[in-house]
mmCIF file of C-alpha atoms in Angstrom:
data_model
loop_
_atom_site.group_PDB
_atom_site.id
_atom_site.type_symbol
_atom_site.label_atom_id
_atom_site.label_comp_id
_atom_site.label_asym_id
_atom_site.label_seq_id
_atom_site.Cartn_x
_atom_site.Cartn_y
_atom_site.Cartn_z
ATOM 1 C CA UNK O 1 93.062 -37.583 129.662
ATOM 2 C CA UNK O 2 93.811 -39.587 127.045
ATOM 3 C CA UNK O 3 97.231 -39.485 125.709
ATOM 4 C CA UNK O 4 97.870 -37.886 122.324
ATOM 5 C CA UNK O 5 100.422 -39.562 119.898
ATOM 6 C CA UNK O 6 103.869 -39.476 120.576
ATOM 7 C CA UNK O 7 106.139 -36.572 119.288
ATOM 8 C CA UNK O 8 108.689 -38.306 117.002
ATOM 9 C CA UNK O 9 106.716 -41.183 116.151
ATOM 10 C CA UNK O 10 107.078 -41.753 112.171
ATOM 11 C CA UNK O 11 105.455 -43.291 109.667
ATOM 12 C CA UNK O 12 106.877 -46.501 108.248
ATOM 13 C CA UNK O 13 106.141 -47.767 104.589
ATOM 14 C CA UNK O 14 106.435 -51.495 104.029
ATOM 15 C CA UNK O 15 109.324 -51.952 101.870
ATOM 16 C CA UNK O 16 109.744 -54.679 99.160
ATOM 17 C CA UNK O 17 112.473 -56.253 97.563
ATOM 18 C CA UNK O 18 111.205 -55.976 93.513
ATOM 19 C CA UNK O 19 111.230 -53.365 91.363
ATOM 20 C CA UNK O 20 107.862 -52.879 90.512
ATOM 21 C CA UNK O 21 105.875 -50.693 87.535
ATOM 22 C CA UNK O 22 104.767 -48.038 89.941
ATOM 23 C CA UNK O 23 107.996 -47.888 91.815
ATOM 24 C CA UNK O 24 109.521 -46.633 88.537
ATOM 25 C CA UNK O 25 106.695 -44.362 87.892
ATOM 26 C CA UNK O 26 106.741 -42.911 91.298
ATOM 27 C CA UNK O 27 110.596 -42.001 90.757
ATOM 28 C CA UNK O 28 110.290 -40.327 87.633
ATOM 29 C CA UNK O 29 107.206 -38.402 89.416
ATOM 30 C CA UNK O 30 109.351 -37.485 92.367
ATOM 31 C CA UNK O 31 112.396 -36.680 90.233
ATOM 32 C CA UNK O 32 110.318 -34.560 87.580
ATOM 33 C CA UNK O 33 108.844 -32.580 90.502
ATOM 34 C CA UNK O 34 112.032 -31.912 92.485
ATOM 35 C CA UNK O 35 114.113 -30.880 89.793
ATOM 36 C CA UNK O 36 110.907 -28.384 88.542
ATOM 37 C CA UNK O 37 111.588 -27.039 91.567
ATOM 38 C CA UNK O 38 115.263 -25.883 91.294
ATOM 39 C CA UNK O 39 116.851 -29.118 93.224
ATOM 40 C CA UNK O 40 119.931 -30.286 92.242
ATOM 41 C CA UNK O 41 120.050 -33.166 89.897
ATOM 42 C CA UNK O 42 122.010 -35.115 92.963
ATOM 43 C CA UNK O 43 120.137 -34.159 95.695
ATOM 44 C CA UNK O 44 117.079 -35.007 93.755
ATOM 45 C CA UNK O 45 118.292 -38.494 92.871
ATOM 46 C CA UNK O 46 119.353 -38.921 96.716
ATOM 47 C CA UNK O 47 115.852 -37.627 97.675
ATOM 48 C CA UNK O 48 113.813 -39.939 95.314
ATOM 49 C CA UNK O 49 115.903 -42.926 96.728
ATOM 50 C CA UNK O 50 114.757 -42.257 100.056
ATOM 51 C CA UNK O 51 111.302 -42.184 99.382
ATOM 52 C CA UNK O 52 111.133 -45.051 97.278
ATOM 53 C CA UNK O 53 109.710 -48.663 98.968
ATOM 54 C CA UNK O 54 111.495 -50.954 96.306
ATOM 55 C CA UNK O 55 114.767 -51.807 98.376
ATOM 56 C CA UNK O 56 116.547 -52.849 95.058
ATOM 57 C CA UNK O 57 115.387 -49.720 93.151
ATOM 58 C CA UNK O 58 117.084 -47.469 96.047
ATOM 59 C CA UNK O 59 120.281 -49.599 95.819
ATOM 60 C CA UNK O 60 120.063 -48.471 91.893
ATOM 61 C CA UNK O 61 119.408 -44.893 92.864
ATOM 62 C CA UNK O 62 122.658 -45.001 95.243
ATOM 63 C CA UNK O 63 124.301 -46.055 92.641
ATOM 64 C CA UNK O 64 123.325 -43.585 89.999
ATOM 65 C CA UNK O 65 123.744 -40.775 92.805
ATOM 66 C CA UNK O 66 127.252 -41.821 93.089
ATOM 67 C CA UNK O 67 127.950 -41.656 89.703
ATOM 68 C CA UNK O 68 126.423 -38.510 89.191
ATOM 69 C CA UNK O 69 128.437 -37.165 92.026
ATOM 70 C CA UNK O 70 131.669 -39.093 90.534
ATOM 71 C CA UNK O 71 130.857 -36.469 87.210
ATOM 72 C CA UNK O 72 128.476 -38.736 85.065
ATOM 73 C CA UNK O 73 126.082 -37.583 83.284
ATOM 74 C CA UNK O 74 122.492 -39.241 84.259
ATOM 75 C CA UNK O 75 121.979 -40.978 80.898
ATOM 76 C CA UNK O 76 125.481 -42.316 81.232
ATOM 77 C CA UNK O 77 124.921 -43.420 84.443
ATOM 78 C CA UNK O 78 121.294 -45.424 83.385
ATOM 79 C CA UNK O 79 122.839 -46.688 80.685
ATOM 80 C CA UNK O 80 124.830 -48.999 83.370
ATOM 81 C CA UNK O 81 121.301 -50.646 84.009
ATOM 82 C CA UNK O 82 119.479 -51.487 81.056
ATOM 83 C CA UNK O 83 117.516 -53.922 82.728
ATOM 84 C CA UNK O 84 115.576 -50.963 84.568
ATOM 85 C CA UNK O 85 116.031 -47.812 82.464
ATOM 86 C CA UNK O 86 114.994 -48.660 78.490
ATOM 87 C CA UNK O 87 117.040 -47.664 75.432
ATOM 88 C CA UNK O 88 114.068 -44.930 74.981
ATOM 89 C CA UNK O 89 114.135 -43.190 78.284
ATOM 90 C CA UNK O 90 117.870 -43.204 78.140
ATOM 91 C CA UNK O 91 117.798 -41.218 74.651
ATOM 92 C CA UNK O 92 114.692 -38.980 76.262
ATOM 93 C CA UNK O 93 117.381 -37.811 79.024
ATOM 94 C CA UNK O 94 120.266 -37.574 76.916
ATOM 95 C CA UNK O 95 118.310 -35.350 74.701
ATOM 96 C CA UNK O 96 116.629 -33.287 77.679
ATOM 97 C CA UNK O 97 120.069 -32.907 78.694
ATOM 98 C CA UNK O 98 121.399 -32.039 75.848
ATOM 99 C CA UNK O 99 118.797 -29.260 75.111
ATOM 100 C CA UNK O 100 118.449 -28.127 78.917
ATOM 101 C CA UNK O 101 115.101 -29.407 79.000
ATOM 102 C CA UNK O 102 115.810 -32.042 81.789
ATOM 103 C CA UNK O 103 113.188 -31.422 84.286
ATOM 104 C CA UNK O 104 110.253 -31.139 81.336
ATOM 105 C CA UNK O 105 111.711 -34.112 79.521
ATOM 106 C CA UNK O 106 111.463 -36.411 82.677
ATOM 107 C CA UNK O 107 107.931 -35.301 83.112
ATOM 108 C CA UNK O 108 106.831 -36.208 79.866
ATOM 109 C CA UNK O 109 108.595 -39.531 80.163
ATOM 110 C CA UNK O 110 106.884 -40.023 83.330
ATOM 111 C CA UNK O 111 103.508 -39.363 81.615
ATOM 112 C CA UNK O 112 104.763 -41.809 78.897
ATOM 113 C CA UNK O 113 105.423 -44.583 81.233
ATOM 114 C CA UNK O 114 102.054 -44.087 82.586
ATOM 115 C CA UNK O 115 99.846 -44.392 79.416
ATOM 116 C CA UNK O 116 102.029 -47.438 78.174
ATOM 117 C CA UNK O 117 101.119 -49.012 81.714
ATOM 118 C CA UNK O 118 97.247 -48.221 81.621
ATOM 119 C CA UNK O 119 97.594 -49.645 78.119
ATOM 120 C CA UNK O 120 99.198 -52.470 79.271
ATOM 121 C CA UNK O 121 96.709 -52.901 82.550
ATOM 122 C CA UNK O 122 93.788 -52.667 79.856
ATOM 123 C CA UNK O 123 94.808 -55.570 77.803
ATOM 124 C CA UNK O 124 96.185 -58.113 80.702
ATOM 125 C CA UNK O 125 92.158 -57.089 82.445
ATOM 126 C CA UNK O 126 90.711 -58.006 78.840
ATOM 127 C CA UNK O 127 92.401 -61.545 78.646
ATOM 128 C CA UNK O 128 91.939 -62.421 82.119
ATOM 129 C CA UNK O 129 88.212 -63.807 81.786
ATOM 130 C CA UNK O 130 89.029 -65.567 78.646
ATOM 131 C CA UNK O 131 92.061 -67.052 79.942
ATOM 132 C CA UNK O 132 89.859 -68.256 82.953
ATOM 133 C CA UNK O 133 87.761 -70.032 80.837
ATOM 134 C CA UNK O 134 90.306 -72.137 78.865
ATOM 135 C CA UNK O 135 91.755 -72.965 82.113
ATOM 136 C CA UNK O 136 88.042 -74.234 82.915
ATOM 137 C CA UNK O 137 87.943 -76.124 79.655
ATOM 138 C CA UNK O 138 91.182 -77.697 79.975
ATOM 139 C CA UNK O 139 90.443 -78.810 83.140
ATOM 140 C CA UNK O 140 86.877 -80.260 82.627
ATOM 141 C CA UNK O 141 88.077 -82.384 79.782
ATOM 142 C CA UNK O 142 91.066 -83.838 81.376
ATOM 143 C CA UNK O 143 89.024 -84.642 84.779
ATOM 144 C CA UNK O 144 86.351 -86.252 82.059
ATOM 145 C CA UNK O 145 88.782 -87.818 79.900
ATOM 146 C CA UNK O 146 90.585 -89.014 82.801
ATOM 147 C CA UNK O 147 88.456 -90.305 85.592
ATOM 148 C CA UNK O 148 84.461 -90.166 84.224
ATOM 149 C CA UNK O 149 85.174 -91.976 80.914
ATOM 150 C CA UNK O 150 87.359 -94.839 82.381
ATOM 151 C CA UNK O 151 84.696 -95.499 84.415
ATOM 152 C CA UNK O 152 81.779 -95.759 81.901
ATOM 153 C CA UNK O 153 84.309 -97.516 80.151
ATOM 154 C CA UNK O 154 84.699 -100.350 82.529
ATOM 155 C CA UNK O 155 80.825 -100.610 83.026
ATOM 156 C CA UNK O 156 80.167 -100.755 79.647
ATOM 157 C CA UNK O 157 83.043 -103.158 78.989
ATOM 158 C CA UNK O 158 80.929 -105.640 81.065
ATOM 159 C CA UNK O 159 77.968 -105.587 78.528
ATOM 160 C CA UNK O 160 80.121 -106.393 75.664
ATOM 161 C CA UNK O 161 78.418 -105.848 72.284
ATOM 162 C CA UNK O 162 79.929 -102.946 69.872
ATOM 163 C CA UNK O 163 80.149 -99.634 70.885
ATOM 164 C CA UNK O 164 78.775 -96.650 69.191
ATOM 165 C CA UNK O 165 81.419 -94.451 66.855
ATOM 166 C CA UNK O 166 81.378 -91.901 69.018
ATOM 167 C CA UNK O 167 81.421 -93.333 72.038
ATOM 168 C CA UNK O 168 84.330 -95.290 71.184
ATOM 169 C CA UNK O 169 86.069 -92.376 69.943
ATOM 170 C CA UNK O 170 86.177 -90.782 73.266
ATOM 171 C CA UNK O 171 87.303 -94.039 75.191
ATOM 172 C CA UNK O 172 90.276 -93.984 73.010
ATOM 173 C CA UNK O 173 91.024 -90.408 73.566
ATOM 174 C CA UNK O 174 90.319 -91.176 77.076
ATOM 175 C CA UNK O 175 93.105 -93.832 76.731
ATOM 176 C CA UNK O 176 95.239 -91.802 75.042
ATOM 177 C CA UNK O 177 95.251 -89.255 77.559
ATOM 178 C CA UNK O 178 96.189 -91.902 80.358
ATOM 179 C CA UNK O 179 98.882 -93.431 78.474
ATOM 180 C CA UNK O 180 100.499 -90.106 77.315
ATOM 181 C CA UNK O 181 100.239 -87.793 80.453
ATOM 182 C CA UNK O 182 103.893 -86.483 80.164
ATOM 183 C CA UNK O 183 103.770 -86.005 76.522
ATOM 184 C CA UNK O 184 100.665 -84.073 77.012
ATOM 185 C CA UNK O 185 102.177 -81.987 80.147
ATOM 186 C CA UNK O 186 105.401 -81.265 78.870
ATOM 187 C CA UNK O 187 104.680 -81.340 74.984
ATOM 188 C CA UNK O 188 103.208 -77.768 74.917
ATOM 189 C CA UNK O 189 105.738 -76.434 77.228
ATOM 190 C CA UNK O 190 108.474 -77.465 75.204
ATOM 191 C CA UNK O 191 106.774 -76.316 71.740
ATOM 192 C CA UNK O 192 105.923 -72.960 73.463
ATOM 193 C CA UNK O 193 109.263 -72.779 74.713
ATOM 194 C CA UNK O 194 110.700 -73.803 70.897
ATOM 195 C CA UNK O 195 108.279 -70.659 69.367
ATOM 196 C CA UNK O 196 109.563 -68.526 71.642
ATOM 197 C CA UNK O 197 113.633 -68.974 70.994
ATOM 198 C CA UNK O 198 112.471 -69.218 67.156
ATOM 199 C CA UNK O 199 110.460 -66.062 67.376
ATOM 200 C CA UNK O 200 113.569 -64.276 69.060
ATOM 201 C CA UNK O 201 115.307 -64.607 65.868
ATOM 202 C CA UNK O 202 115.330 -61.935 62.963
ATOM 203 C CA UNK O 203 113.398 -65.112 60.693
ATOM 204 C CA UNK O 204 110.887 -65.963 63.139
ATOM 205 C CA UNK O 205 110.495 -62.574 64.233
ATOM 206 C CA UNK O 206 109.241 -61.807 60.526
ATOM 207 C CA UNK O 207 107.465 -64.934 60.402
ATOM 208 C CA UNK O 208 105.258 -64.328 63.300
ATOM 209 C CA UNK O 209 104.529 -60.871 62.614
ATOM 210 C CA UNK O 210 103.454 -61.811 58.854
ATOM 211 C CA UNK O 211 101.120 -64.121 60.090
ATOM 212 C CA UNK O 212 99.409 -61.651 62.652
ATOM 213 C CA UNK O 213 99.047 -59.563 59.704
ATOM 214 C CA UNK O 214 97.164 -61.643 57.694
ATOM 215 C CA UNK O 215 94.729 -62.897 60.528
ATOM 216 C CA UNK O 216 91.715 -60.234 60.055
ATOM 217 C CA UNK O 217 91.253 -58.906 63.849
ATOM 218 C CA UNK O 218 94.507 -59.466 65.203
ATOM 219 C CA UNK O 219 95.987 -57.886 61.560
ATOM 220 C CA UNK O 220 94.442 -54.362 62.559
ATOM 221 C CA UNK O 221 95.441 -54.551 65.728
ATOM 222 C CA UNK O 222 99.174 -55.595 65.253
ATOM 223 C CA UNK O 223 99.134 -52.366 62.688
ATOM 224 C CA UNK O 224 97.186 -50.065 64.863
ATOM 225 C CA UNK O 225 99.140 -50.899 67.872
ATOM 226 C CA UNK O 226 102.445 -50.193 65.774
ATOM 227 C CA UNK O 227 101.033 -46.705 64.307
ATOM 228 C CA UNK O 228 100.382 -45.811 67.858
ATOM 229 C CA UNK O 229 103.230 -46.278 69.630
ATOM 230 C CA UNK O 230 105.691 -44.833 66.123
ATOM 231 C CA UNK O 231 103.705 -41.665 66.870
ATOM 232 C CA UNK O 232 104.021 -41.454 70.970
ATOM 233 C CA UNK O 233 107.422 -42.562 70.584
ATOM 234 C CA UNK O 234 108.921 -40.150 68.097
ATOM 235 C CA UNK O 235 106.593 -37.259 69.188
ATOM 236 C CA UNK O 236 108.073 -37.512 72.609
ATOM 237 C CA UNK O 237 111.642 -37.899 71.378
ATOM 238 C CA UNK O 238 111.522 -34.811 69.270
ATOM 239 C CA UNK O 239 109.280 -33.177 72.395
ATOM 240 C CA UNK O 240 112.535 -33.697 74.549
ATOM 241 C CA UNK O 241 114.817 -31.927 71.736
ATOM 242 C CA UNK O 242 115.978 -34.987 70.136
ATOM 243 C CA UNK O 243 116.492 -33.764 66.014
ATOM 244 C CA UNK O 244 114.557 -36.007 63.454
ATOM 245 C CA UNK O 245 117.274 -38.018 62.265
ATOM 246 C CA UNK O 246 118.315 -39.198 65.704
ATOM 247 C CA UNK O 247 114.762 -39.896 66.639
ATOM 248 C CA UNK O 248 114.417 -42.069 63.516
ATOM 249 C CA UNK O 249 117.662 -43.770 64.355
ATOM 250 C CA UNK O 250 116.197 -45.005 67.587
ATOM 251 C CA UNK O 251 112.975 -46.069 66.465
ATOM 252 C CA UNK O 252 114.570 -49.749 65.355
ATOM 253 C CA UNK O 253 115.898 -50.158 68.676
ATOM 254 C CA UNK O 254 112.187 -49.660 70.053
ATOM 255 C CA UNK O 255 110.769 -52.552 67.989
ATOM 256 C CA UNK O 256 113.180 -54.746 68.562
ATOM 257 C CA UNK O 257 110.875 -57.515 68.700
ATOM 258 C CA UNK O 258 109.173 -56.576 65.247
ATOM 259 C CA UNK O 259 110.659 -58.778 62.137
ATOM 260 C CA UNK O 260 108.809 -56.575 59.479
ATOM 261 C CA UNK O 261 108.773 -52.788 61.355
ATOM 262 C CA UNK O 262 111.972 -52.816 62.909
ATOM 263 C CA UNK O 263 113.882 -53.244 59.266
ATOM 264 C CA UNK O 264 111.419 -50.480 57.837
ATOM 265 C CA UNK O 265 112.415 -48.185 60.450
ATOM 266 C CA UNK O 266 115.924 -48.830 59.672
ATOM 267 C CA UNK O 267 115.255 -48.266 55.773
ATOM 268 C CA UNK O 268 112.998 -44.958 56.915
ATOM 269 C CA UNK O 269 116.094 -43.633 58.538
ATOM 270 C CA UNK O 270 118.674 -44.665 55.710
ATOM 271 C CA UNK O 271 116.082 -42.666 53.179
ATOM 272 C CA UNK O 272 115.161 -39.713 55.448
ATOM 273 C CA UNK O 273 119.275 -39.136 55.856
ATOM 274 C CA UNK O 274 119.508 -38.890 51.839
ATOM 275 C CA UNK O 275 116.718 -36.254 51.709
ATOM 276 C CA UNK O 276 113.603 -37.947 51.677
ATOM 277 C CA UNK O 277 110.571 -36.572 53.306
ATOM 278 C CA UNK O 278 109.239 -38.947 56.175
ATOM 279 C CA UNK O 279 106.188 -38.742 54.884
ATOM 280 C CA UNK O 280 107.465 -40.181 51.197
ATOM 281 C CA UNK O 281 109.609 -42.887 53.050
ATOM 282 C CA UNK O 282 107.053 -44.228 54.980
ATOM 283 C CA UNK O 283 104.505 -44.250 52.236
ATOM 284 C CA UNK O 284 107.529 -46.044 50.241
ATOM 285 C CA UNK O 285 107.344 -49.016 52.681
ATOM 286 C CA UNK O 286 103.698 -50.072 52.328
ATOM 287 C CA UNK O 287 103.588 -50.690 56.315
ATOM 288 C CA UNK O 288 102.115 -47.351 57.049
ATOM 289 C CA UNK O 289 98.469 -46.315 57.187
ATOM 290 C CA UNK O 290 97.434 -43.887 54.772
ATOM 291 C CA UNK O 291 96.517 -41.972 57.990
ATOM 292 C CA UNK O 292 99.544 -41.447 59.534
ATOM 293 C CA UNK O 293 101.052 -41.021 56.342
ATOM 294 C CA UNK O 294 98.886 -37.850 55.066
ATOM 295 C CA UNK O 295 98.809 -36.423 58.592
ATOM 296 C CA UNK O 296 102.822 -36.515 58.931
ATOM 297 C CA UNK O 297 102.659 -35.233 55.503
ATOM 298 C CA UNK O 298 100.732 -32.081 56.693
ATOM 299 C CA UNK O 299 102.849 -31.826 60.259
ATOM 300 C CA UNK O 300 105.690 -31.873 58.091
ATOM 301 C CA UNK O 301 104.593 -29.015 55.299
ATOM 302 C CA UNK O 302 102.749 -26.981 58.407
ATOM 303 C CA UNK O 303 105.923 -27.231 60.665
ATOM 304 C CA UNK O 304 103.459 -28.958 63.346
ATOM 305 C CA UNK O 305 104.879 -32.429 63.405
ATOM 306 C CA UNK O 306 104.729 -32.742 67.089
ATOM 307 C CA UNK O 307 101.295 -31.858 67.438
ATOM 308 C CA UNK O 308 99.827 -34.050 64.055
ATOM 309 C CA UNK O 309 102.334 -37.099 66.126
ATOM 310 C CA UNK O 310 100.069 -36.576 69.389
ATOM 311 C CA UNK O 311 96.632 -36.330 67.400
ATOM 312 C CA UNK O 312 97.574 -39.676 65.596
ATOM 313 C CA UNK O 313 98.723 -41.797 68.795
ATOM 314 C CA UNK O 314 95.375 -40.542 70.680
ATOM 315 C CA UNK O 315 93.431 -41.254 67.673
ATOM 316 C CA UNK O 316 95.264 -45.474 67.304
ATOM 317 C CA UNK O 317 95.313 -45.455 71.012
ATOM 318 C CA UNK O 318 91.282 -45.351 71.238
ATOM 319 C CA UNK O 319 91.267 -47.396 68.188
ATOM 320 C CA UNK O 320 93.422 -49.922 70.030
ATOM 321 C CA UNK O 321 91.361 -50.271 72.835
ATOM 322 C CA UNK O 322 87.773 -50.458 70.900
ATOM 323 C CA UNK O 323 89.897 -53.389 69.255
ATOM 324 C CA UNK O 324 90.641 -55.302 72.170
ATOM 325 C CA UNK O 325 87.670 -55.380 73.777
ATOM 326 C CA UNK O 326 86.611 -56.526 70.129
ATOM 327 C CA UNK O 327 88.573 -59.626 69.924
ATOM 328 C CA UNK O 328 88.546 -60.584 73.786
ATOM 329 C CA UNK O 329 84.684 -59.948 72.865
ATOM 330 C CA UNK O 330 85.161 -62.671 70.194
ATOM 331 C CA UNK O 331 87.090 -65.037 72.320
ATOM 332 C CA UNK O 332 84.689 -65.580 74.991
ATOM 333 C CA UNK O 333 81.678 -66.951 72.900
ATOM 334 C CA UNK O 334 83.766 -68.896 70.887
ATOM 335 C CA UNK O 335 85.519 -70.782 73.933
ATOM 336 C CA UNK O 336 81.491 -71.030 75.297
ATOM 337 C CA UNK O 337 80.799 -72.738 72.271
ATOM 338 C CA UNK O 338 83.595 -75.334 72.087
ATOM 339 C CA UNK O 339 83.265 -75.977 75.974
ATOM 340 C CA UNK O 340 79.442 -76.850 75.585
ATOM 341 C CA UNK O 341 80.425 -79.114 72.285
ATOM 342 C CA UNK O 342 83.246 -81.090 74.042
ATOM 343 C CA UNK O 343 81.804 -81.743 77.637
ATOM 344 C CA UNK O 344 78.236 -82.430 75.131
ATOM 345 C CA UNK O 345 79.968 -84.724 72.781
ATOM 346 C CA UNK O 346 81.593 -86.790 75.842
ATOM 347 C CA UNK O 347 78.318 -86.986 77.664
ATOM 348 C CA UNK O 348 76.573 -88.019 74.397
ATOM 349 C CA UNK O 349 79.070 -91.034 74.045
ATOM 350 C CA UNK O 350 78.205 -92.014 77.683
ATOM 351 C CA UNK O 351 74.359 -92.147 77.112
ATOM 352 C CA UNK O 352 74.041 -93.094 73.919
ATOM 353 C CA UNK O 353 75.052 -96.659 74.581
ATOM 354 C CA UNK O 354 72.708 -96.859 77.813
ATOM 355 C CA UNK O 355 70.042 -95.296 75.837
ATOM 356 C CA UNK O 356 70.422 -98.070 73.132
ATOM 357 C CA UNK O 357 70.812 -101.272 75.769
ATOM 358 C CA UNK O 358 67.326 -99.789 77.479
ATOM 359 C CA UNK O 359 65.882 -100.404 73.801
ATOM 360 C CA UNK O 360 67.495 -103.337 73.478
ATOM 361 C CA UNK O 361 65.839 -104.841 77.149
ATOM 362 C CA UNK O 362 62.689 -103.585 76.239
#
């Protein structure tokens, strides 16, 4: 008889050092389940820490448990780890603790994080193929201009004579690539770093968003993704027990990188604080779609603002997914056409003088 499994053997999960998105989602799901089952917060944090596969997250959860054991609230403990816990998450948990709905709030927060990760994953997946095509295009041009064209340039120079204009232009481009390798390699990196630094400033963020909004498809994508995030975030904060004015105060922090909408949210907060309705305040900015304004007005009048915001978020989420597919779908043929024209131009520049020489030999 073969021996059965040894009593006392334990399944060992593979640990990793970094904190992945799945680790955070799993933590909030486990915490929500434990709290809903009536487990005290301190014990829930300890159990969640034992179950995590991220060594770094285990350290953070142990620190949270120690701070909670010392009398701190959960949101106060999370504020000491701003790189891991977003400002919005902390505000939601703070509202959930104040309203006595911590378990429900964390459950809603867990679902929210999963939705955001799903949207991000779809965008990244849609961009993979165009990114690969761009890389292939760049590599092809570098090889053609750096290796193939110089070889044929030497061959053609032995025959003398005047080269066709297109051939001379390609040879000049090849010579430029060979003599300016450092600039061509490090130049785009420096420009990208400078633009990234500039876009982090208020003026740069406004300029970037203003340009994006004016581009036909990218403008729609920017506006509709902002509408989805705004409706989803506001609904989530209101469901967790956050008062409307306090939720609007949080909005500018959630749109830090958007130079046009961030000050608009700050203005809406001030205007609502003076007694103006939310729908009217949004409408006066001129940055929110009529659908969002009208739906929120209906929600305010009927007392179903949270339900209306969730419907708006779902509507724009589906529109954003369709737009992302459309944008990436349009990029692919453009890249293919540009690739064909580039390679075709180089090949034509190589073979055209050969055809001329062959004709002259006759």
